[in-house]
Amino acid sequence: MKKIISLIMVVAIMLCMFVGCGKTEQDNVITMATSADFEPYEYYENDKIVGIDIDIMNAVCEKIGMQLQPEDMSFDSVIGAAQTGKADIAMSGITITEDRKNMVDFTIPYTSTTQSIIVAHGSAITVKADLKDKKIGVQINTTGDTQVTEEFGDAAVDRYQNGALAVESLKNGKVDCVVIDGEVAKALVDANEGLEIIADAYSIEEYAIALQKGNTELLNKINGALEELLADGTIDEIIAKYITE
């Protein structure tokens, strides 16, 4: 009996070698680690994750003949998901930094943004320099978190799982301001009365897609698609759909 089973297994393996066994629907799926609390880049609408990053990655997938499968998780987990291969990519308004380059490979940038400063109407904070000796709210493990901590020290920073919680603390007087990505800041201010963004940006940075180090084949495919989508104006059109100046 064991000999028969072994023979069947050998035949099955040989057939797979000739006809390509193991090719499943999953081979055409790109899993995308994202944090769907980052409007307008990724957020929920009618129980579906939508946003700039989703539309851009769907356009990329169309170019390379694959299907997108977003997987929602906390922002402080998305880089790790790509780093370990739990997800094929991480895309969640992720800024290219030197520290992150040590963990993952990045595609070419697909857009640039600012870190903006949200304050309450009438705040004494009118320029970036006014943040000295202030309590600053940030979303944990974002570049806003990193930059503010490096400049003002850990004691100056209150960290939150998302921007909405940071803004709630600002409204309640627990922090003096919130530093967060520019377009997200606009969405938060639009949704909360009594808040504004000061004209002085905290910093300017670039967004890119993160992949596990060494996944060169997929990296090259995505970069090729991004180059085409940037050149033909598709990415500008996607961004303009969500962001109106």
CSV table of C-alpha atoms in Angstrom, one decimal:
chain,number,residue,atom,x,y,z
A,1,MET,CA,0.0,0.0,0.0
A,2,LYS,CA,2.8,2.4,0.9
A,3,LYS,CA,4.5,1.6,-2.4
A,4,ILE,CA,1.3,2.5,-4.3
A,5,ILE,CA,0.9,5.8,-2.4
A,6,SER,CA,4.6,6.7,-3.1
A,7,LEU,CA,4.2,5.8,-6.8
A,8,ILE,CA,1.1,8.1,-7.0
A,9,MET,CA,3.0,10.9,-5.3
A,10,VAL,CA,5.9,10.6,-7.8
A,11,VAL,CA,3.5,10.6,-10.7
A,12,ALA,CA,1.7,13.7,-9.3
A,13,ILE,CA,5.0,15.5,-8.9
A,14,MET,CA,6.1,14.7,-12.5
A,15,LEU,CA,2.7,15.9,-13.8
A,16,CYS,CA,3.2,19.1,-11.9
A,17,MET,CA,6.5,19.7,-13.5
A,18,PHE,CA,5.0,19.3,-17.0
A,19,VAL,CA,1.7,21.1,-16.6
A,20,GLY,CA,2.6,23.7,-13.9
A,21,CYS,CA,0.8,22.5,-10.8
A,22,GLY,CA,0.6,25.0,-7.9
A,23,LYS,CA,-0.6,27.9,-10.2
A,24,THR,CA,-3.7,29.1,-8.3
A,25,GLU,CA,-5.8,32.2,-8.3
A,26,GLN,CA,-3.6,33.5,-5.4
A,27,ASP,CA,-0.7,33.7,-7.7
A,28,ASN,CA,-2.4,36.7,-9.4
A,29,VAL,CA,-3.2,38.5,-6.1
A,30,ILE,CA,-1.1,41.2,-4.5
A,31,THR,CA,-1.8,41.5,-0.8
A,32,MET,CA,-1.5,45.1,0.4
A,33,ALA,CA,-0.9,45.9,4.1
A,34,THR,CA,-2.6,49.3,4.8
A,35,SER,CA,-4.1,51.2,7.7
A,36,ALA,CA,-7.6,52.3,6.6
A,37,ASP,CA,-7.9,55.3,8.9
A,38,PHE,CA,-5.9,57.7,6.7
A,39,GLU,CA,-8.4,59.6,4.6
A,40,PRO,CA,-8.0,60.4,1.7
A,41,TYR,CA,-5.3,57.8,1.1
A,42,GLU,CA,-7.2,54.8,2.6
A,43,TYR,CA,-10.4,54.7,4.5
A,44,TYR,CA,-13.7,52.9,4.7
A,45,GLU,CA,-16.7,53.8,2.6
A,46,ASN,CA,-19.7,51.5,2.8
A,47,ASP,CA,-17.6,48.7,4.4
A,48,LYS,CA,-15.1,48.9,1.5
A,49,ILE,CA,-11.6,50.3,1.7
A,50,VAL,CA,-11.2,53.1,-0.8
A,51,GLY,CA,-8.9,56.1,-1.3
A,52,ILE,CA,-5.9,57.4,-3.3
A,53,ASP,CA,-3.6,54.5,-2.5
A,54,ILE,CA,-6.2,51.9,-3.3
A,55,ASP,CA,-7.0,53.5,-6.7
A,56,ILE,CA,-3.3,53.9,-7.6
A,57,MET,CA,-2.5,50.3,-6.7
A,58,ASN,CA,-5.6,49.0,-8.6
A,59,ALA,CA,-4.2,50.9,-11.6
A,60,VAL,CA,-0.8,49.3,-11.1
A,61,CYS,CA,-2.4,45.9,-10.8
A,62,GLU,CA,-4.3,46.4,-14.1
A,63,LYS,CA,-1.0,47.2,-15.8
A,64,ILE,CA,0.8,44.1,-14.5
A,65,GLY,CA,-2.2,41.7,-14.7
A,66,MET,CA,-2.8,41.1,-11.1
A,67,GLN,CA,-5.6,41.7,-8.5
A,68,LEU,CA,-5.4,43.8,-5.4
A,69,GLN,CA,-6.3,42.5,-1.9
A,70,PRO,CA,-6.1,45.2,0.7
A,71,GLU,CA,-5.6,44.0,4.3
A,72,ASP,CA,-6.4,46.6,7.1
A,73,MET,CA,-4.2,46.7,10.1
A,74,SER,CA,-2.7,49.3,12.5
A,75,PHE,CA,-0.2,51.7,10.8
A,76,ASP,CA,2.6,50.5,13.1
A,77,SER,CA,2.2,47.0,11.6
A,78,VAL,CA,2.2,47.7,7.9
A,79,ILE,CA,6.0,48.0,7.4
A,80,GLY,CA,6.5,44.8,9.4
A,81,ALA,CA,4.0,43.0,7.2
A,82,ALA,CA,5.9,43.8,4.1
A,83,GLN,CA,9.3,43.2,5.8
A,84,THR,CA,8.4,39.7,6.8
A,85,GLY,CA,6.4,38.8,3.7
A,86,LYS,CA,3.1,38.6,5.5
A,87,ALA,CA,1.9,41.0,2.8
A,88,ASP,CA,3.3,41.5,-0.7
A,89,ILE,CA,3.4,45.3,-0.3
A,90,ALA,CA,2.8,48.0,2.3
A,91,MET,CA,1.0,51.1,1.0
A,92,SER,CA,-0.5,53.5,3.5
A,93,GLY,CA,0.8,57.0,2.9
A,94,ILE,CA,4.3,55.7,3.7
A,95,THR,CA,7.2,58.2,3.6
A,96,ILE,CA,10.6,57.1,2.4
A,97,THR,CA,13.1,57.4,5.3
A,98,GLU,CA,16.6,56.0,5.9
A,99,ASP,CA,15.4,53.9,8.8
A,100,ARG,CA,12.7,52.3,6.8
A,101,LYS,CA,15.1,51.7,3.9
A,102,ASN,CA,17.0,49.4,6.3
A,103,MET,CA,13.8,47.3,6.7
A,104,VAL,CA,12.2,47.2,3.3
A,105,ASP,CA,12.8,48.2,-0.4
A,106,PHE,CA,10.9,51.2,-1.8
A,107,THR,CA,9.4,51.8,-5.2
A,108,ILE,CA,9.9,55.2,-6.9
A,109,PRO,CA,7.8,57.9,-5.2
A,110,TYR,CA,4.3,58.3,-6.5
A,111,THR,CA,3.5,61.6,-4.8
A,112,SER,CA,4.8,64.1,-2.3
A,113,THR,CA,3.1,65.7,0.7
A,114,THR,CA,3.8,67.8,3.8
A,115,GLN,CA,3.6,67.2,7.5
A,116,SER,CA,1.1,69.8,8.6
A,117,ILE,CA,0.4,71.4,12.0
A,118,ILE,CA,-3.2,71.4,13.2
A,119,VAL,CA,-4.2,73.8,16.0
A,120,ALA,CA,-7.3,75.2,17.6
A,121,HIS,CA,-8.7,78.5,16.4
A,122,GLY,CA,-6.9,81.3,18.3
A,123,SER,CA,-3.9,79.2,19.2
A,124,ALA,CA,-0.6,80.9,20.0
A,125,ILE,CA,1.1,78.5,17.6
A,126,THR,CA,1.4,80.3,14.2
A,127,VAL,CA,4.7,79.0,12.9
A,128,LYS,CA,6.7,75.8,13.4
A,129,ALA,CA,9.1,77.4,15.8
A,130,ASP,CA,6.2,78.0,18.3
A,131,LEU,CA,6.1,74.2,18.9
A,132,LYS,CA,9.0,74.5,21.4
A,133,ASP,CA,7.8,73.6,24.9
A,134,LYS,CA,4.4,72.5,23.6
A,135,LYS,CA,2.7,69.2,23.9
A,136,ILE,CA,2.4,67.7,20.4
A,137,GLY,CA,0.0,64.9,19.3
A,138,VAL,CA,1.0,62.5,16.6
A,139,GLN,CA,0.0,59.2,15.0
A,140,ILE,CA,2.3,56.5,16.4
A,141,ASN,CA,5.2,55.3,14.2
A,142,THR,CA,4.5,57.9,11.5
A,143,THR,CA,7.2,60.2,10.2
A,144,GLY,CA,5.4,63.0,12.1
A,145,ASP,CA,6.1,61.0,15.3
A,146,THR,CA,9.7,60.4,14.3
A,147,GLN,CA,10.4,64.0,13.3
A,148,VAL,CA,8.8,65.6,16.2
A,149,THR,CA,10.5,63.3,18.7
A,150,GLU,CA,13.9,63.9,17.1
A,151,GLU,CA,13.4,67.7,17.3
A,152,PHE,CA,11.6,68.2,20.6
A,153,GLY,CA,12.2,65.0,22.6
A,154,ASP,CA,10.1,62.2,23.7
A,155,ALA,CA,8.5,64.1,26.6
A,156,ALA,CA,7.0,66.6,24.2
A,157,VAL,CA,5.1,63.9,22.2
A,158,ASP,CA,1.7,62.2,22.9
A,159,ARG,CA,1.2,59.2,20.5
A,160,TYR,CA,-2.2,57.9,19.2
A,161,GLN,CA,-3.2,55.0,17.1
A,162,ASN,CA,-4.7,57.3,14.5
A,163,GLY,CA,-5.2,61.0,13.6
A,164,ALA,CA,-8.8,61.2,14.8
A,165,LEU,CA,-7.8,60.3,18.3
A,166,ALA,CA,-4.9,62.8,18.3
A,167,VAL,CA,-7.4,65.5,17.1
A,168,GLU,CA,-9.8,64.6,19.8
A,169,SER,CA,-7.1,65.2,22.4
A,170,LEU,CA,-6.4,68.6,20.8
A,171,LYS,CA,-10.0,69.5,21.1
A,172,ASN,CA,-10.0,68.4,24.7
A,173,GLY,CA,-6.9,70.5,25.5
A,174,LYS,CA,-4.6,67.5,26.2
A,175,VAL,CA,-2.2,68.5,23.5
A,176,ASP,CA,-1.4,71.9,22.0
A,177,CYS,CA,-1.3,70.8,18.3
A,178,VAL,CA,-1.2,67.7,16.1
A,179,VAL,CA,1.5,67.0,13.4
A,180,ILE,CA,0.2,64.8,10.7
A,181,ASP,CA,0.3,64.3,6.9
A,182,GLY,CA,-1.0,67.3,5.0
A,183,GLU,CA,-4.0,65.8,3.2
A,184,VAL,CA,-5.0,63.8,6.3
A,185,ALA,CA,-4.8,67.0,8.3
A,186,LYS,CA,-7.2,68.7,5.8
A,187,ALA,CA,-9.7,65.9,6.2
A,188,LEU,CA,-9.5,66.0,9.9
A,189,VAL,CA,-10.0,69.8,10.0
A,190,ASP,CA,-13.0,69.5,7.7
A,191,ALA,CA,-14.6,67.0,10.0
A,192,ASN,CA,-13.9,69.0,13.2
A,193,GLU,CA,-15.1,72.5,13.9
A,194,GLY,CA,-12.8,74.9,15.7
A,195,LEU,CA,-9.6,73.6,14.1
A,196,GLU,CA,-7.2,74.9,11.5
A,197,ILE,CA,-3.9,74.2,9.8
A,198,ILE,CA,-1.2,76.8,10.1
A,199,ALA,CA,0.5,78.0,6.9
A,200,ASP,CA,4.0,76.9,8.0
A,201,ALA,CA,4.4,73.3,7.0
A,202,TYR,CA,6.4,71.1,9.4
A,203,SER,CA,8.2,69.2,6.6
A,204,ILE,CA,8.0,68.0,3.0
A,205,GLU,CA,8.3,64.3,2.2
A,206,GLU,CA,7.7,61.6,-0.5
A,207,TYR,CA,5.4,58.6,-0.5
A,208,ALA,CA,6.3,55.2,-1.9
A,209,ILE,CA,5.3,51.5,-1.8
A,210,ALA,CA,7.3,49.2,0.5
A,211,LEU,CA,8.2,45.6,-0.4
A,212,GLN,CA,10.2,42.8,1.3
A,213,LYS,CA,13.9,43.2,0.6
A,214,GLY,CA,15.0,41.2,-2.4
A,215,ASN,CA,11.6,41.0,-4.0
A,216,THR,CA,13.2,42.5,-7.1
A,217,GLU,CA,10.8,41.0,-9.7
A,218,LEU,CA,7.7,42.5,-8.2
A,219,LEU,CA,9.5,45.8,-7.4
A,220,ASN,CA,10.5,46.2,-11.0
A,221,LYS,CA,7.0,45.4,-12.2
A,222,ILE,CA,5.4,48.0,-9.9
A,223,ASN,CA,8.0,50.6,-10.7
A,224,GLY,CA,7.4,50.1,-14.5
A,225,ALA,CA,3.7,50.6,-13.9
A,226,LEU,CA,4.1,53.6,-11.7
A,227,GLU,CA,6.4,55.3,-14.3
A,228,GLU,CA,3.7,54.8,-16.9
A,229,LEU,CA,0.9,56.0,-14.6
A,230,LEU,CA,2.9,59.1,-13.6
A,231,ALA,CA,3.8,59.9,-17.3
A,232,ASP,CA,0.3,59.6,-18.6
A,233,GLY,CA,-1.3,61.7,-15.8
A,234,THR,CA,-3.3,58.8,-14.3
A,235,ILE,CA,-1.9,59.3,-10.8
A,236,ASP,CA,-2.6,63.1,-11.0
A,237,GLU,CA,-6.2,62.3,-12.0
A,238,ILE,CA,-6.6,59.9,-9.1
A,239,ILE,CA,-5.2,62.4,-6.6
A,240,ALA,CA,-7.4,65.2,-8.0
A,241,LYS,CA,-10.5,63.0,-7.6
A,242,TYR,CA,-9.9,63.0,-3.8
A,243,ILE,CA,-8.1,66.3,-3.3
A,244,THR,CA,-9.5,69.6,-4.5
A,245,GLU,CA,-7.5,72.7,-3.8
